[in-house]
PDB file of C-alpha atoms in Angstrom:
ATOM      1  CA  MET A 204      83.071  87.886 117.833  1.00 80.00           C
ATOM      2  CA  ARG A 205      79.673  86.995 119.278  1.00 83.00           C
ATOM      3  CA  LYS A 206      79.861  90.055 121.512  1.00 88.00           C
ATOM      4  CA  PHE A 207      79.876  92.300 118.415  1.00 90.00           C
ATOM      5  CA  GLU A 208      77.527  89.994 116.478  1.00 89.00           C
ATOM      6  CA  LEU A 209      80.163  89.216 113.840  1.00 87.00           C
ATOM      7  CA  ALA A 210      80.446  86.006 111.841  1.00 87.00           C
ATOM      8  CA  LEU A 211      83.108  84.577 109.556  1.00 86.00           C
ATOM      9  CA  HIS A 212      82.261  84.274 105.872  1.00 85.00           C
ATOM     10  CA  PRO A 213      82.737  80.588 104.941  1.00 84.00           C
ATOM     11  CA  ASP A 214      84.019  81.362 101.414  1.00 83.00           C
ATOM     12  CA  LYS A 215      86.559  83.906 102.667  1.00 79.00           C
ATOM     13  CA  THR A 216      87.823  82.087 105.766  1.00 81.00           C
ATOM     14  CA  ARG A 217      90.172  79.095 105.742  1.00 78.00           C
ATOM     15  CA  LEU A 218      93.198  77.744 107.542  1.00 78.00           C
ATOM     16  CA  ILE A 219      96.376  77.397 105.501  1.00 78.00           C
ATOM     17  CA  ARG A 220      99.969  76.434 106.222  1.00 75.00           C
ATOM     18  CA  PHE A 221     101.845  79.692 105.882  1.00 79.00           C
ATOM     19  CA  GLY A 222     105.070  81.021 107.277  1.00 75.00           C
ATOM     20  CA  ARG A 223     108.715  80.174 107.776  1.00 75.00           C
ATOM     21  CA  HIS A 224     108.270  76.392 107.942  1.00 77.00           C
ATOM     22  CA  ALA A 225     105.260  76.000 105.644  1.00 77.00           C
ATOM     23  CA  ALA A 226     107.284  74.751 102.646  1.00 75.00           C
ATOM     24  CA  LYS A 227     108.956  71.975 104.661  1.00 75.00           C
ATOM     25  CA  GLN A 228     105.683  70.941 106.294  1.00 78.00           C
ATOM     26  CA  ARG A 229     103.834  70.795 102.968  1.00 74.00           C
ATOM     27  CA  GLU A 230     106.711  68.870 101.387  1.00 73.00           C
ATOM     28  CA  LYS A 231     106.475  66.238 104.157  1.00 81.00           C
ATOM     29  CA  LEU A 232     102.753  65.893 103.484  1.00 81.00           C
ATOM     30  CA  GLY A 233     103.344  65.546  99.735  1.00 78.00           C
ATOM     31  CA  GLU A 234     101.680  68.859  98.940  1.00 80.00           C
ATOM     32  CA  GLY A 235     103.033  71.565  96.619  1.00 74.00           C
ATOM     33  CA  LYS A 236     104.194  75.073  97.380  1.00 78.00           C
ATOM     34  CA  PRO A 237     102.618  76.998 100.268  1.00 80.00           C
ATOM     35  CA  GLU A 238      99.250  78.530  99.446  1.00 81.00           C
ATOM     36  CA  THR A 239      98.701  82.236  98.929  1.00 84.00           C
ATOM     37  CA  PHE A 240      96.009  84.476 100.328  1.00 86.00           C
ATOM     38  CA  ASP A 241      94.586  87.881  99.472  1.00 87.00           C
ATOM     39  CA  PHE A 242      94.368  90.534 102.180  1.00 85.00           C
ATOM     40  CA  LEU A 243      94.134  94.349 102.073  1.00 88.00           C
ATOM     41  CA  GLY A 244      94.731  94.575  98.321  1.00 90.00           C
ATOM     42  CA  PHE A 245      97.781  92.288  98.272  1.00 91.00           C
ATOM     43  CA  THR A 246      98.363  88.650  97.439  1.00 89.00           C
ATOM     44  CA  HIS A 247     100.619  87.320 100.212  1.00 88.00           C
ATOM     45  CA  PHE A 248     102.969  84.423  99.476  1.00 87.00           C
ATOM     46  CA  CYS A 249     105.997  82.686 100.996  1.00 83.00           C
ATOM     47  CA  THR A 250     109.336  83.457  99.362  1.00 81.00           C
ATOM     48  CA  ARG A 251     113.027  83.868 100.095  1.00 77.00           C
ATOM     49  CA  SER A 252     115.077  87.029 100.361  1.00 79.00           C
ATOM     50  CA  ARG A 253     117.252  87.604  97.292  1.00 77.00           C
ATOM     51  CA  LYS A 254     120.042  89.047  99.392  1.00 78.00           C
ATOM     52  CA  TRP A 255     120.192  86.668 102.371  1.00 77.00           C
ATOM     53  CA  GLY A 256     118.115  83.674 101.263  1.00 76.00           C
ATOM     54  CA  SER A 257     116.025  83.834 104.432  1.00 76.00           C
ATOM     55  CA  PHE A 258     112.241  83.584 104.625  1.00 78.00           C
ATOM     56  CA  VAL A 259     110.167  86.683 103.836  1.00 80.00           C
ATOM     57  CA  ILE A 260     106.497  87.244 103.185  1.00 82.00           C
ATOM     58  CA  GLY A 261     106.090  88.346  99.580  1.00 86.00           C
ATOM     59  CA  ARG A 262     103.360  90.807  98.646  1.00 89.00           C
ATOM     60  CA  LYS A 263     102.074  91.768  95.242  1.00 92.00           C
ATOM     61  CA  THR A 264      99.011  93.702  94.117  1.00 94.00           C
ATOM     62  CA  ILE A 265      95.910  91.592  93.523  1.00 93.00           C
ATOM     63  CA  LYS A 266      95.513  91.289  89.734  1.00 93.00           C
ATOM     64  CA  LYS A 267      91.730  91.534  89.862  1.00 93.00           C
ATOM     65  CA  ARG A 268      91.971  94.868  91.709  1.00 92.00           C
ATOM     66  CA  MET A 269      94.619  96.152  89.309  1.00 94.00           C
ATOM     67  CA  ARG A 270      92.523  95.326  86.239  1.00 96.00           C
ATOM     68  CA  ALA A 271      89.460  96.984  87.784  1.00 96.00           C
ATOM     69  CA  LYS A 272      91.499 100.120  88.541  1.00 96.00           C
ATOM     70  CA  LEU A 273      92.863 100.191  84.977  1.00 97.00           C
ATOM     71  CA  LEU A 274      89.329  99.972  83.586  1.00 97.00           C
ATOM     72  CA  ALA A 275      88.282 102.914  85.787  1.00 97.00           C
ATOM     73  CA  ILE A 276      91.319 104.896  84.578  1.00 97.00           C
ATOM     74  CA  LYS A 277      90.482 104.109  80.959  1.00 97.00           C
ATOM     75  CA  ILE A 278      86.921 105.364  81.413  1.00 97.00           C
ATOM     76  CA  GLU A 279      88.101 108.534  83.170  1.00 96.00           C
ATOM     77  CA  LEU A 280      90.760 109.248  80.518  1.00 96.00           C
ATOM     78  CA  ARG A 281      88.082 108.861  77.849  1.00 95.00           C
ATOM     79  CA  ARG A 282      85.850 111.307  79.743  1.00 95.00           C
ATOM     80  CA  ILE A 283      88.568 113.975  80.128  1.00 94.00           C
ATOM     81  CA  MET A 284      90.172 113.340  76.744  1.00 92.00           C
ATOM     82  CA  HIS A 285      89.711 116.901  75.451  1.00 92.00           C
ATOM     83  CA  ASP A 286      90.799 118.686  78.626  1.00 94.00           C
ATOM     84  CA  PRO A 287      94.191 120.430  78.459  1.00 94.00           C
ATOM     85  CA  ILE A 288      97.127 118.038  78.619  1.00 93.00           C
ATOM     86  CA  ALA A 289      98.483 119.748  81.748  1.00 95.00           C
ATOM     87  CA  LYS A 290      95.192 119.210  83.576  1.00 96.00           C
ATOM     88  CA  THR A 291      94.974 115.566  82.507  1.00 95.00           C
ATOM     89  CA  GLY A 292      98.644 115.055  83.395  1.00 96.00           C
ATOM     90  CA  ALA A 293      98.075 116.511  86.854  1.00 96.00           C
ATOM     91  CA  TRP A 294      95.171 114.077  87.361  1.00 97.00           C
ATOM     92  CA  VAL A 295      97.318 111.133  86.190  1.00 97.00           C
ATOM     93  CA  LYS A 296     100.140 112.206  88.521  1.00 96.00           C
ATOM     94  CA  GLN A 297      97.800 112.510  91.501  1.00 96.00           C
ATOM     95  CA  MET A 298      96.243 109.115  90.792  1.00 96.00           C
ATOM     96  CA  LEU A 299      99.637 107.395  90.395  1.00 96.00           C
ATOM     97  CA  LYS A 300     100.986 108.989  93.593  1.00 95.00           C
ATOM     98  CA  GLY A 301      97.981 107.651  95.473  1.00 94.00           C
ATOM     99  CA  HIS A 302      98.593 104.201  93.994  1.00 94.00           C
ATOM    100  CA  LEU A 303     102.253 104.367  95.009  1.00 93.00           C
ATOM    101  CA  ASN A 304     101.435 105.563  98.528  1.00 92.00           C
ATOM    102  CA  TYR A 305      99.498 102.372  99.150  1.00 92.00           C
ATOM    103  CA  PHE A 306     101.085  99.698  96.947  1.00 92.00           C
ATOM    104  CA  ALA A 307     104.799 100.688  96.990  1.00 91.00           C
ATOM    105  CA  VAL A 308     105.863  97.977  99.443  1.00 89.00           C
ATOM    106  CA  SER A 309     109.036  95.951  99.342  1.00 86.00           C
ATOM    107  CA  GLY A 310     108.826  93.245  96.668  1.00 85.00           C
ATOM    108  CA  ASN A 311     105.892  94.747  94.737  1.00 91.00           C
ATOM    109  CA  HIS A 312     108.055  96.528  92.166  1.00 91.00           C
ATOM    110  CA  PRO A 313     107.070  94.274  89.188  1.00 93.00           C
ATOM    111  CA  SER A 314     103.360  94.925  89.783  1.00 94.00           C
ATOM    112  CA  LEU A 315     103.958  98.664  90.041  1.00 95.00           C
ATOM    113  CA  TRP A 316     106.027  98.661  86.864  1.00 96.00           C
ATOM    114  CA  TRP A 317     103.303  96.714  84.994  1.00 96.00           C
ATOM    115  CA  PHE A 318     100.575  99.062  86.272  1.00 97.00           C
ATOM    116  CA  PHE A 319     102.515 102.209  85.290  1.00 97.00           C
ATOM    117  CA  ASN A 320     103.189 100.857  81.792  1.00 96.00           C
ATOM    118  CA  LYS A 321      99.492 100.078  81.294  1.00 97.00           C
ATOM    119  CA  VAL A 322      98.577 103.605  82.421  1.00 97.00           C
ATOM    120  CA  LYS A 323     101.162 105.001  79.954  1.00 96.00           C
ATOM    121  CA  ARG A 324      99.572 103.044  77.115  1.00 95.00           C
ATOM    122  CA  LEU A 325      96.068 104.150  78.090  1.00 96.00           C
ATOM    123  CA  TRP A 326      97.114 107.798  78.262  1.00 95.00           C
ATOM    124  CA  LEU A 327      98.936 107.584  74.922  1.00 94.00           C
ATOM    125  CA  ALA A 328      95.854 106.046  73.292  1.00 93.00           C
ATOM    126  CA  SER A 329      93.694 108.794  74.795  1.00 93.00           C
ATOM    127  CA  LEU A 330      96.029 111.539  73.545  1.00 93.00           C
ATOM    128  CA  LYS A 331      96.173 110.039  70.055  1.00 91.00           C
ATOM    129  CA  ARG A 332      92.368 109.973  69.801  1.00 91.00           C
ATOM    130  CA  ARG A 333      91.999 113.701  70.495  1.00 88.00           C
ATOM    131  CA  SER A 334      92.231 114.623  66.807  1.00 85.00           C
ATOM    132  CA  GLN A 335      92.288 112.967  63.397  1.00 84.00           C
ATOM    133  CA  THR A 336      94.942 115.252  62.010  1.00 83.00           C
ATOM    134  CA  ALA A 337      97.152 116.192  64.959  1.00 76.00           C
ATOM    135  CA  ARG A 338      99.906 113.695  65.681  1.00 83.00           C
ATOM    136  CA  LEU A 339     101.699 113.123  68.940  1.00 86.00           C
ATOM    137  CA  SER A 340     105.327 112.198  68.481  1.00 87.00           C
ATOM    138  CA  TRP A 341     106.902 109.588  70.709  1.00 88.00           C
ATOM    139  CA  GLU A 342     109.517 112.110  71.877  1.00 92.00           C
ATOM    140  CA  ARG A 343     106.788 114.523  73.000  1.00 92.00           C
ATOM    141  CA  PHE A 344     104.967 111.730  74.847  1.00 93.00           C
ATOM    142  CA  ILE A 345     108.185 110.676  76.642  1.00 95.00           C
ATOM    143  CA  GLN A 346     108.567 114.295  77.810  1.00 95.00           C
ATOM    144  CA  LEU A 347     104.999 114.227  79.164  1.00 95.00           C
ATOM    145  CA  VAL A 348     105.667 110.944  80.968  1.00 95.00           C
ATOM    146  CA  ALA A 349     108.873 112.352  82.501  1.00 96.00           C
ATOM    147  CA  ARG A 350     106.957 115.427  83.632  1.00 96.00           C
ATOM    148  CA  PHE A 351     103.853 113.803  85.094  1.00 96.00           C
ATOM    149  CA  PHE A 352     104.758 110.234  86.135  1.00 96.00           C
ATOM    150  CA  PRO A 353     106.320 109.889  89.603  1.00 95.00           C
ATOM    151  CA  PRO A 354     109.350 107.592  89.910  1.00 94.00           C
ATOM    152  CA  ILE A 355     108.627 104.009  90.959  1.00 92.00           C
ATOM    153  CA  ARG A 356     110.351 103.385  94.272  1.00 90.00           C
ATOM    154  CA  THR A 357     109.642 101.468  97.459  1.00 87.00           C
ATOM    155  CA  ILE A 358     108.003 103.773  99.972  1.00 85.00           C
ATOM    156  CA  HIS A 359     107.215 101.155 102.634  1.00 80.00           C
ATOM    157  CA  PRO A 360     110.245  98.926 103.344  1.00 75.00           C
ATOM    158  CA  LEU A 361     110.116  95.605 105.175  1.00 68.00           C
ATOM    159  CA  PRO A 362     108.993  95.853 108.829  1.00 64.00           C
ATOM    160  CA  CYS A 363     112.461  94.958 110.116  1.00 60.00           C
ATOM    161  CA  HIS A 364     113.733  98.200 108.528  1.00 59.00           C
ATOM    162  CA  ARG A 365     110.598 100.262 109.100  1.00 56.00           C
ATOM    163  CA  PHE A 366     110.432  99.644 112.846  1.00 54.00           C
ATOM    164  CA  ASP A 367     114.171  99.844 113.525  1.00 55.00           C
ATOM    165  CA  ALA A 368     113.967 102.705 115.988  1.00 55.00           C
ATOM    166  CA  GLY A 369     117.038 104.022 117.706  1.00 59.00           C
ATOM    167  CA  THR A 370     116.921 104.973 121.363  1.00 59.00           C
ATOM    168  CA  ARG A 371     119.017 107.257 123.521  1.00 60.00           C
ATOM    169  CA  GLY A 372     120.486 105.702 126.630  1.00 61.00           C
ATOM    170  CA  ARG A 373     118.631 102.836 128.259  1.00 61.00           C
ATOM    171  CA  SER A 374     115.112 104.227 127.927  1.00 57.00           C
ATOM    172  CA  PRO A 375     113.124 102.720 125.024  1.00 57.00           C
ATOM    173  CA  VAL A 376     110.697 105.646 125.025  1.00 55.00           C
ATOM    174  CA  ARG A 377     112.999 108.551 124.285  1.00 50.00           C
TER     175      ARG A 377
END
């Protein structure tokens, strides 16, 4: 690190017990659950697989980042409130696809679901404020959501599935 003149930030750098045996080690020391840490937009935590009961690293979107993104969406929806619904819907779809492309990892489904529901509420509020007299029925809004909101699904599975490459013969490169 000295070679590149880099230094660790004291507030952002710490050593924690984390991993497969962290819970047992902390229990021996009389400490609580393993600590969490934030990295690359995710809060990482120790958990168990629902299917097998084995150790996995859980990841969920950092709440602070999610709230900041929702505030930015609210401001943008307010700015483009009177644009055509198709244009606004296309923007919402593009923004949600980008969010999914990064945050749709295994185990982050509850955070994605929460984020999508908040965006739905913000868009509904924006559409309702377009006019004093025009009303937007719930059925019409559900049609818009079905048209413009991408389905929530895991795009990036766990590494054990993601890097499970098949080979032909004995060569690992083919």
